[in-house]
Coordinates of C-alpha atoms in Angstrom, one line a residue:
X1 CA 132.0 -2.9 -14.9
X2 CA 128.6 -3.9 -15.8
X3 CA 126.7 -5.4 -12.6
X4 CA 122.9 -5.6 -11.7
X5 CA 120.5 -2.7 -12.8
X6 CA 120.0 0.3 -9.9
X7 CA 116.6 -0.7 -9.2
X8 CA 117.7 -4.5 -7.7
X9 CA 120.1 -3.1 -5.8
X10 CA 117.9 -0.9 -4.2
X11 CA 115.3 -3.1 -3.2
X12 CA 117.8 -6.1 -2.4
X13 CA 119.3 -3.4 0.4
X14 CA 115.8 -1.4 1.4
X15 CA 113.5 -4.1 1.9
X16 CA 115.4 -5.7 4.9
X17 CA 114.6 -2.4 6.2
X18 CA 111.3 -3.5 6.7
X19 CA 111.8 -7.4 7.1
X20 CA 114.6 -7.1 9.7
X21 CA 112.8 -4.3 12.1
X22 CA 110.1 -6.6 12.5
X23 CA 112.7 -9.7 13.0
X24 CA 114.1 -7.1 15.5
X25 CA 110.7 -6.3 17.1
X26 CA 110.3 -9.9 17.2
X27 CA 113.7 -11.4 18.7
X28 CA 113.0 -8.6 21.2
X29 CA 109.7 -9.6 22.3
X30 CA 111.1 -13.6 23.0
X31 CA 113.9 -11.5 24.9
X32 CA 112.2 -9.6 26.9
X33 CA 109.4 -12.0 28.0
X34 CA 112.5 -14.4 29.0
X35 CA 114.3 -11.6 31.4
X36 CA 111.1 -9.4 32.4
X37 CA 108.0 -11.9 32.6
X38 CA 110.2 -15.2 33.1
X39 CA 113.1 -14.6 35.0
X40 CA 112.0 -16.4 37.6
X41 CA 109.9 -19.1 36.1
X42 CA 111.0 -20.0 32.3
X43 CA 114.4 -19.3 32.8
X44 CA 114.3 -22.2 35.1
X45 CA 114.0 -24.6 32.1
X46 CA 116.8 -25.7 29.6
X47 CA 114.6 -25.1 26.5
X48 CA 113.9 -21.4 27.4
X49 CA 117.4 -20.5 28.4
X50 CA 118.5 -21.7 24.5
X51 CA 115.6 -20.1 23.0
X52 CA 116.7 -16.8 24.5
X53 CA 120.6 -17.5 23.8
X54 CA 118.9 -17.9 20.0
X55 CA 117.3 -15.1 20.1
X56 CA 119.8 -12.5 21.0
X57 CA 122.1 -13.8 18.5
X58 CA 119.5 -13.5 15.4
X59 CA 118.8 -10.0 17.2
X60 CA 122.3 -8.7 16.1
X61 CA 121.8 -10.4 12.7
X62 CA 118.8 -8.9 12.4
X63 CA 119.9 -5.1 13.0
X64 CA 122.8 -5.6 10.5
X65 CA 120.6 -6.6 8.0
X66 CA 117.9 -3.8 8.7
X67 CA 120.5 -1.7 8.4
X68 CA 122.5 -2.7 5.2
X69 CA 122.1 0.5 3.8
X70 CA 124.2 2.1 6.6
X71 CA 126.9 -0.5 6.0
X72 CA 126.9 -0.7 2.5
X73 CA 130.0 0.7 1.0
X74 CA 128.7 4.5 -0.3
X75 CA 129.3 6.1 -4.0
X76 CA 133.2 6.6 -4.3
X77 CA 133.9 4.2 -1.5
X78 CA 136.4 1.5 -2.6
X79 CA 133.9 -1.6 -3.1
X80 CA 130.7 0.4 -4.0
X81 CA 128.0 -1.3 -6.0
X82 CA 126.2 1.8 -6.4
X83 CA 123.9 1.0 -4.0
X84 CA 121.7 4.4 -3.5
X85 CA 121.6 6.1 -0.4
X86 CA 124.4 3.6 1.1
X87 CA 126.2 5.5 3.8
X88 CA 129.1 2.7 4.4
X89 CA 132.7 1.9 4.0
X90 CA 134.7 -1.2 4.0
X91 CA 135.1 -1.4 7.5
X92 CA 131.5 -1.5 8.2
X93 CA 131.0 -3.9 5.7
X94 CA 132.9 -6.0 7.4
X95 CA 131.2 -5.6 10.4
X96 CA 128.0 -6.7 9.1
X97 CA 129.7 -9.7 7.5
X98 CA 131.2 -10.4 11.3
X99 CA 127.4 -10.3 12.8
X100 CA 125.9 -12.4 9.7
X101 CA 128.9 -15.1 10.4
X102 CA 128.0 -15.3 14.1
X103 CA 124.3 -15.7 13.0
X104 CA 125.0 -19.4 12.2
X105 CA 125.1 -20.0 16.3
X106 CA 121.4 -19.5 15.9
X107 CA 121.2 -22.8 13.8
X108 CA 123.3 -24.5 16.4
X109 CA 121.2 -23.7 19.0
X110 CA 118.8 -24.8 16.7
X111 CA 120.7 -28.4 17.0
X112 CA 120.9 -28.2 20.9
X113 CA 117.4 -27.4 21.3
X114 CA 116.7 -30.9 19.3
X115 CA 119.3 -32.3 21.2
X116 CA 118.0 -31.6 24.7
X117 CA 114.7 -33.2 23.8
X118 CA 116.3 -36.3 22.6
X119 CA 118.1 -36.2 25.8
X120 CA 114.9 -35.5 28.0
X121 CA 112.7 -38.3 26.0
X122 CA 115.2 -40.8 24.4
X123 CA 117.6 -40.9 27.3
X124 CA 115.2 -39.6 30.3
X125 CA 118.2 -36.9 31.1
X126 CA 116.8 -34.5 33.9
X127 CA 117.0 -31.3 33.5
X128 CA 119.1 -30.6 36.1
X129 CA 121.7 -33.0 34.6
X130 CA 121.4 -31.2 31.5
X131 CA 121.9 -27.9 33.3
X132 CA 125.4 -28.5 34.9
X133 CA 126.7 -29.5 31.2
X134 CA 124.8 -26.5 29.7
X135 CA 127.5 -23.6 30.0
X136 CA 129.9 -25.5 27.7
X137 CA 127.3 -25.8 24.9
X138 CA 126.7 -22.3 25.3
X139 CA 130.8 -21.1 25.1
X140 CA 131.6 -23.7 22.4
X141 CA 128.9 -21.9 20.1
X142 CA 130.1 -18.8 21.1
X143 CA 133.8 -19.4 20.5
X144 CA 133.4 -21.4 17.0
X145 CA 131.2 -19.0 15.4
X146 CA 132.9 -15.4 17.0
X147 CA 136.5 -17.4 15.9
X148 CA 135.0 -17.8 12.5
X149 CA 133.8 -14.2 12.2
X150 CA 136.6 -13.0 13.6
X151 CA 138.9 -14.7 10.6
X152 CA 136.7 -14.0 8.0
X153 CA 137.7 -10.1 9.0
X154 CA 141.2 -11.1 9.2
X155 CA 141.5 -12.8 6.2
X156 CA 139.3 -10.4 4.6
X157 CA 137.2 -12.4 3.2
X158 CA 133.5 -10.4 3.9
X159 CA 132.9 -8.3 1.0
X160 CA 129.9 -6.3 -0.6
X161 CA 128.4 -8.8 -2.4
X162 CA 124.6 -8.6 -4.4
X163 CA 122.2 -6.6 -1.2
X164 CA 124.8 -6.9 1.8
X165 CA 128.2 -7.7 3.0
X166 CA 129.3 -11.4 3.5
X167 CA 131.5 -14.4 1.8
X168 CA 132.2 -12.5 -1.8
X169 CA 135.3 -11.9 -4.3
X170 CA 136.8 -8.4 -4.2
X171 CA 136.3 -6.2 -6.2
X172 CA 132.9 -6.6 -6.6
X173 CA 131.9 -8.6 -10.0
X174 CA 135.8 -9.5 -10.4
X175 CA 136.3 -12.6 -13.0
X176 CA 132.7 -12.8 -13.4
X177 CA 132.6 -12.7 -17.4
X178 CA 134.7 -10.9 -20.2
X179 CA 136.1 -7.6 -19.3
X180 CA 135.4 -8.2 -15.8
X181 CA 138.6 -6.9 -13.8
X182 CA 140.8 -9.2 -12.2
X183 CA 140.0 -10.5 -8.3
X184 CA 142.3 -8.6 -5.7
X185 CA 141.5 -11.3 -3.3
X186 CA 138.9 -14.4 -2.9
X187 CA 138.4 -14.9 -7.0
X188 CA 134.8 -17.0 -7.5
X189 CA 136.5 -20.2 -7.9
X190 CA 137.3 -20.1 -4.4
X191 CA 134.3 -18.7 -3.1
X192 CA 132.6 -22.1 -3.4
X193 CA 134.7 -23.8 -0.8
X194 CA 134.5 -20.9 1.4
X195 CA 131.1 -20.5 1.7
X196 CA 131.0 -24.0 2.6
X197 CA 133.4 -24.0 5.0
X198 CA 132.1 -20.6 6.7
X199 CA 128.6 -21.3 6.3
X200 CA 126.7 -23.9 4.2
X201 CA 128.7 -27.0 6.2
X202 CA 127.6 -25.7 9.3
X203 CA 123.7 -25.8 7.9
X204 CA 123.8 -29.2 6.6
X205 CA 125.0 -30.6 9.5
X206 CA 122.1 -28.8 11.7
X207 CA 120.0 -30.3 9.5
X208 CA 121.3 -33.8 9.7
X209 CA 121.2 -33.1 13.9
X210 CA 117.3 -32.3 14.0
X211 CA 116.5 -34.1 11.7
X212 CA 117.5 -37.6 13.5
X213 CA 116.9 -36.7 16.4
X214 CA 113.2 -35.4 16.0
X215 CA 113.0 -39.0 14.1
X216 CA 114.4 -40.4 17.3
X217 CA 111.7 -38.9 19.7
X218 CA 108.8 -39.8 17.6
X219 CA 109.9 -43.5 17.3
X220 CA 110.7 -43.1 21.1
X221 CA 106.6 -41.6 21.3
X222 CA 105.5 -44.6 19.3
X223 CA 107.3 -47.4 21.0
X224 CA 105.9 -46.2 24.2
X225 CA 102.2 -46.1 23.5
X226 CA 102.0 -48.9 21.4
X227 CA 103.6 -50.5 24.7
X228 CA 100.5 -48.9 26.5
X229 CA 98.1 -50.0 24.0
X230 CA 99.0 -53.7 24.8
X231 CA 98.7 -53.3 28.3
X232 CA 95.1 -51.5 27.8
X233 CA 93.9 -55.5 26.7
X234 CA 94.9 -56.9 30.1
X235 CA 93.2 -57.8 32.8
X236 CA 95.1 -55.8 35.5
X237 CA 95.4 -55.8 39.3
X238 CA 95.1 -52.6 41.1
X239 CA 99.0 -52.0 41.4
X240 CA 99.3 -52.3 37.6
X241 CA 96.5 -50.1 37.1
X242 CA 98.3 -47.6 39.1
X243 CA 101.5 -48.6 37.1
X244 CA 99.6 -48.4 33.9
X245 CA 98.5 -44.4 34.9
X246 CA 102.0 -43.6 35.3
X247 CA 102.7 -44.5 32.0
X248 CA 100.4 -42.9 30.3
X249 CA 101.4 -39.5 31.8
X250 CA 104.6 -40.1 31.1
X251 CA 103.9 -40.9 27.7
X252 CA 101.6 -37.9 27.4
X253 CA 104.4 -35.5 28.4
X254 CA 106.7 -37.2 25.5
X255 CA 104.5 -36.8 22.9
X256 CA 103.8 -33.3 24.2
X257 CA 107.5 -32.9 23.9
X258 CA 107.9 -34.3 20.5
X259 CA 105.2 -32.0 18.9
X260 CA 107.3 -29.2 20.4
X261 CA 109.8 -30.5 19.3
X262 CA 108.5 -31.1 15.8
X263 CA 107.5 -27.5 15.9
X264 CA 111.2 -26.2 16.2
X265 CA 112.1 -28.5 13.7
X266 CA 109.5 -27.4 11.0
X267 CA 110.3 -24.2 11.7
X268 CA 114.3 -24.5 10.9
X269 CA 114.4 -26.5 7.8
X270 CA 111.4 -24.1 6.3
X271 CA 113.9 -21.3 7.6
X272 CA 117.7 -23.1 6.0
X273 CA 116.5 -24.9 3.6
X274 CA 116.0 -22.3 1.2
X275 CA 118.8 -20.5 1.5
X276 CA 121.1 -23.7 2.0
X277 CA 119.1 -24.9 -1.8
X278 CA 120.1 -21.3 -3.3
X279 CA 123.5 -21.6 -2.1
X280 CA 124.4 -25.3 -3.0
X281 CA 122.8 -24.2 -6.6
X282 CA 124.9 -21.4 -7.0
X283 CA 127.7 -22.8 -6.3
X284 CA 127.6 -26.4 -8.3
X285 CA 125.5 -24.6 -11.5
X286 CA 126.2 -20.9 -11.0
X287 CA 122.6 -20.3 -10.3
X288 CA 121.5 -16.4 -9.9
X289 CA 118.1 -15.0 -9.9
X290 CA 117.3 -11.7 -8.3
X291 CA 114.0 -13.0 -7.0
X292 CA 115.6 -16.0 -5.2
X293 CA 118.5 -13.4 -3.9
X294 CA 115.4 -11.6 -2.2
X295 CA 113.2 -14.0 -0.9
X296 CA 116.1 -16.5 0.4
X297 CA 118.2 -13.6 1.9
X298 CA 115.7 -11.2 3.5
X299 CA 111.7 -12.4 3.3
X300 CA 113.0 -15.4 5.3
X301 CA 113.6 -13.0 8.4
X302 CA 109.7 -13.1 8.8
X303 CA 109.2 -16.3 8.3
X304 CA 111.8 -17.6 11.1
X305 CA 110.5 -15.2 13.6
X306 CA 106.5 -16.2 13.2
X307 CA 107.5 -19.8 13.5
X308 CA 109.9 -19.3 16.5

């Protein structure tokens, strides 16, 4: 079976190496200034607490995929790719396709973050409303995507695939062209759906969610100060001059809000929206480029954890 030279594997599996360390060192860093330096003060406010919930979950993504080469399955091992150095099997294959599965709760926390803030701004939700309904945000994300992993072990459907394990046909480069053997299980014309279902569905609608709701919070912004501007041209007693200071601290803490907001936001579409563009390709024209394997599935690391 003919498959991609020894050199792109290689550097598809070696350079996370590099790229998910520091996506460790950095995940770590939100994590422990959360439980050491702001246990008692940031952790008091519904945007930290999902921020840290985001960050230990791209913390195990991040070790799987610095370690690929540990889970990759070795020379002789039934699904090698060749892969040199790779010190795996299938069952640890499998585990790394379980941790990069539950990596998509990071893109719904993603959507709750953008959620809160429409809440706080659009709605004028308290926080402490928002906190009492909090815990089942935070066990429906854990229970969808650890369900999800947890069948896509079952059903065996995380296989080496081109620089890690994750949503691939088995054996390796099955049906792929003539003489390619036939697929044991998960043959390419299904692998389309599947990847949708178990992970490119989930991205699309996160990026529908912050999206709209960041859209939301800056019309929300506008409406308010353009409300402010018109009172500015009054004549006003000293009550509504008092009334009028109110409102423009209220409506400096929204628009602080919505350029934090707008920060998150930037900083998950430049994150997804490769990969989701790679993925859609591939699957509707049968795109595949080495270069784009690399830079959408492991230079991204960095960029996601300098913007976060």
């Amino acid at each position: 079976m003919s498959g991609p030279p020894t050199w792109q594997l290689a550097t598809a599996v070696y350079v996370p190496l590099l790229t998910g360390n520091l996506s460790v060192i950095g995940s770590g860093l939100i994590i422990y200034s959360m439980l050491v330096y702001g246990r008692r003060t940031k952790l008091r406010k519904p945007h930290h607490r999902i921020l840290l919930a985001m960050s230990i979950y791209d913390l195990f993504y991040s070790l799987v995929k610095a370690f690929t080469f540990l889970l990759t399955p070795a020379e002789g091992q039934p699904g090698s790719m060749g892969v040199p150095g790779a010190m795996g099997n299938m069952a640890t294959c499998r585990l790394q396709g379980f941790f990069i599965e539950t990596a998509h709760a990071t893109g719904a926390y993603n959507s709750l973050l953008s959620i809160y803030f429409w809440l706080s701004i659009c709605r004028g939700v308290k926080n402490d409303k928002f906190t009492k309904y909090e815990p089942i945000a935070h066990i429906l994300i854990f229970v969808v995507f650890v369900g999800f992993a947890i069948a896509g072990v079952v059903i065996e459907l995380f296989n080496p695939a081109f620089g890690f394990c994750f949503i691939a046909s088995y054996p390796p480069g099955c049906e792929s062209g003539p003489g390619a053997p036939v697929c044991e299980r998960w043959p390419p014309r299904t692998m389309g759906l599947m990847y949708e279902i178990f992970a490119q569905m989930w991205v699309q609608a996160y990026i529908v969610i912050v999206v709209v709701t960041n859209a939301a919070i800056w019309y929300k912004v506008h409406t308010q100060e353009k409300v402010i501007r018109s009172i500015n041209q009054r004549v006003l007693s000293n009550t509504m001059e008092a009334g009028l200071a109110q409102k423009k601290k209220e409506a400096s803490r929204e628009r602080m809000v919505a350029v934090q907001s707008t920060l998150y936001v930037t900083a998950f579409i430049a994150c997804w929206s490769g990969p989701t563009a790679f993925h859609l390709a591939d699957w509707i024209a049968g795109f595949k480029s080495f270069w784009a394997v690399l830079s959408q599935a492991k230079l991204w690391l960095l960029l996601r954890d300098t913007l976060q």
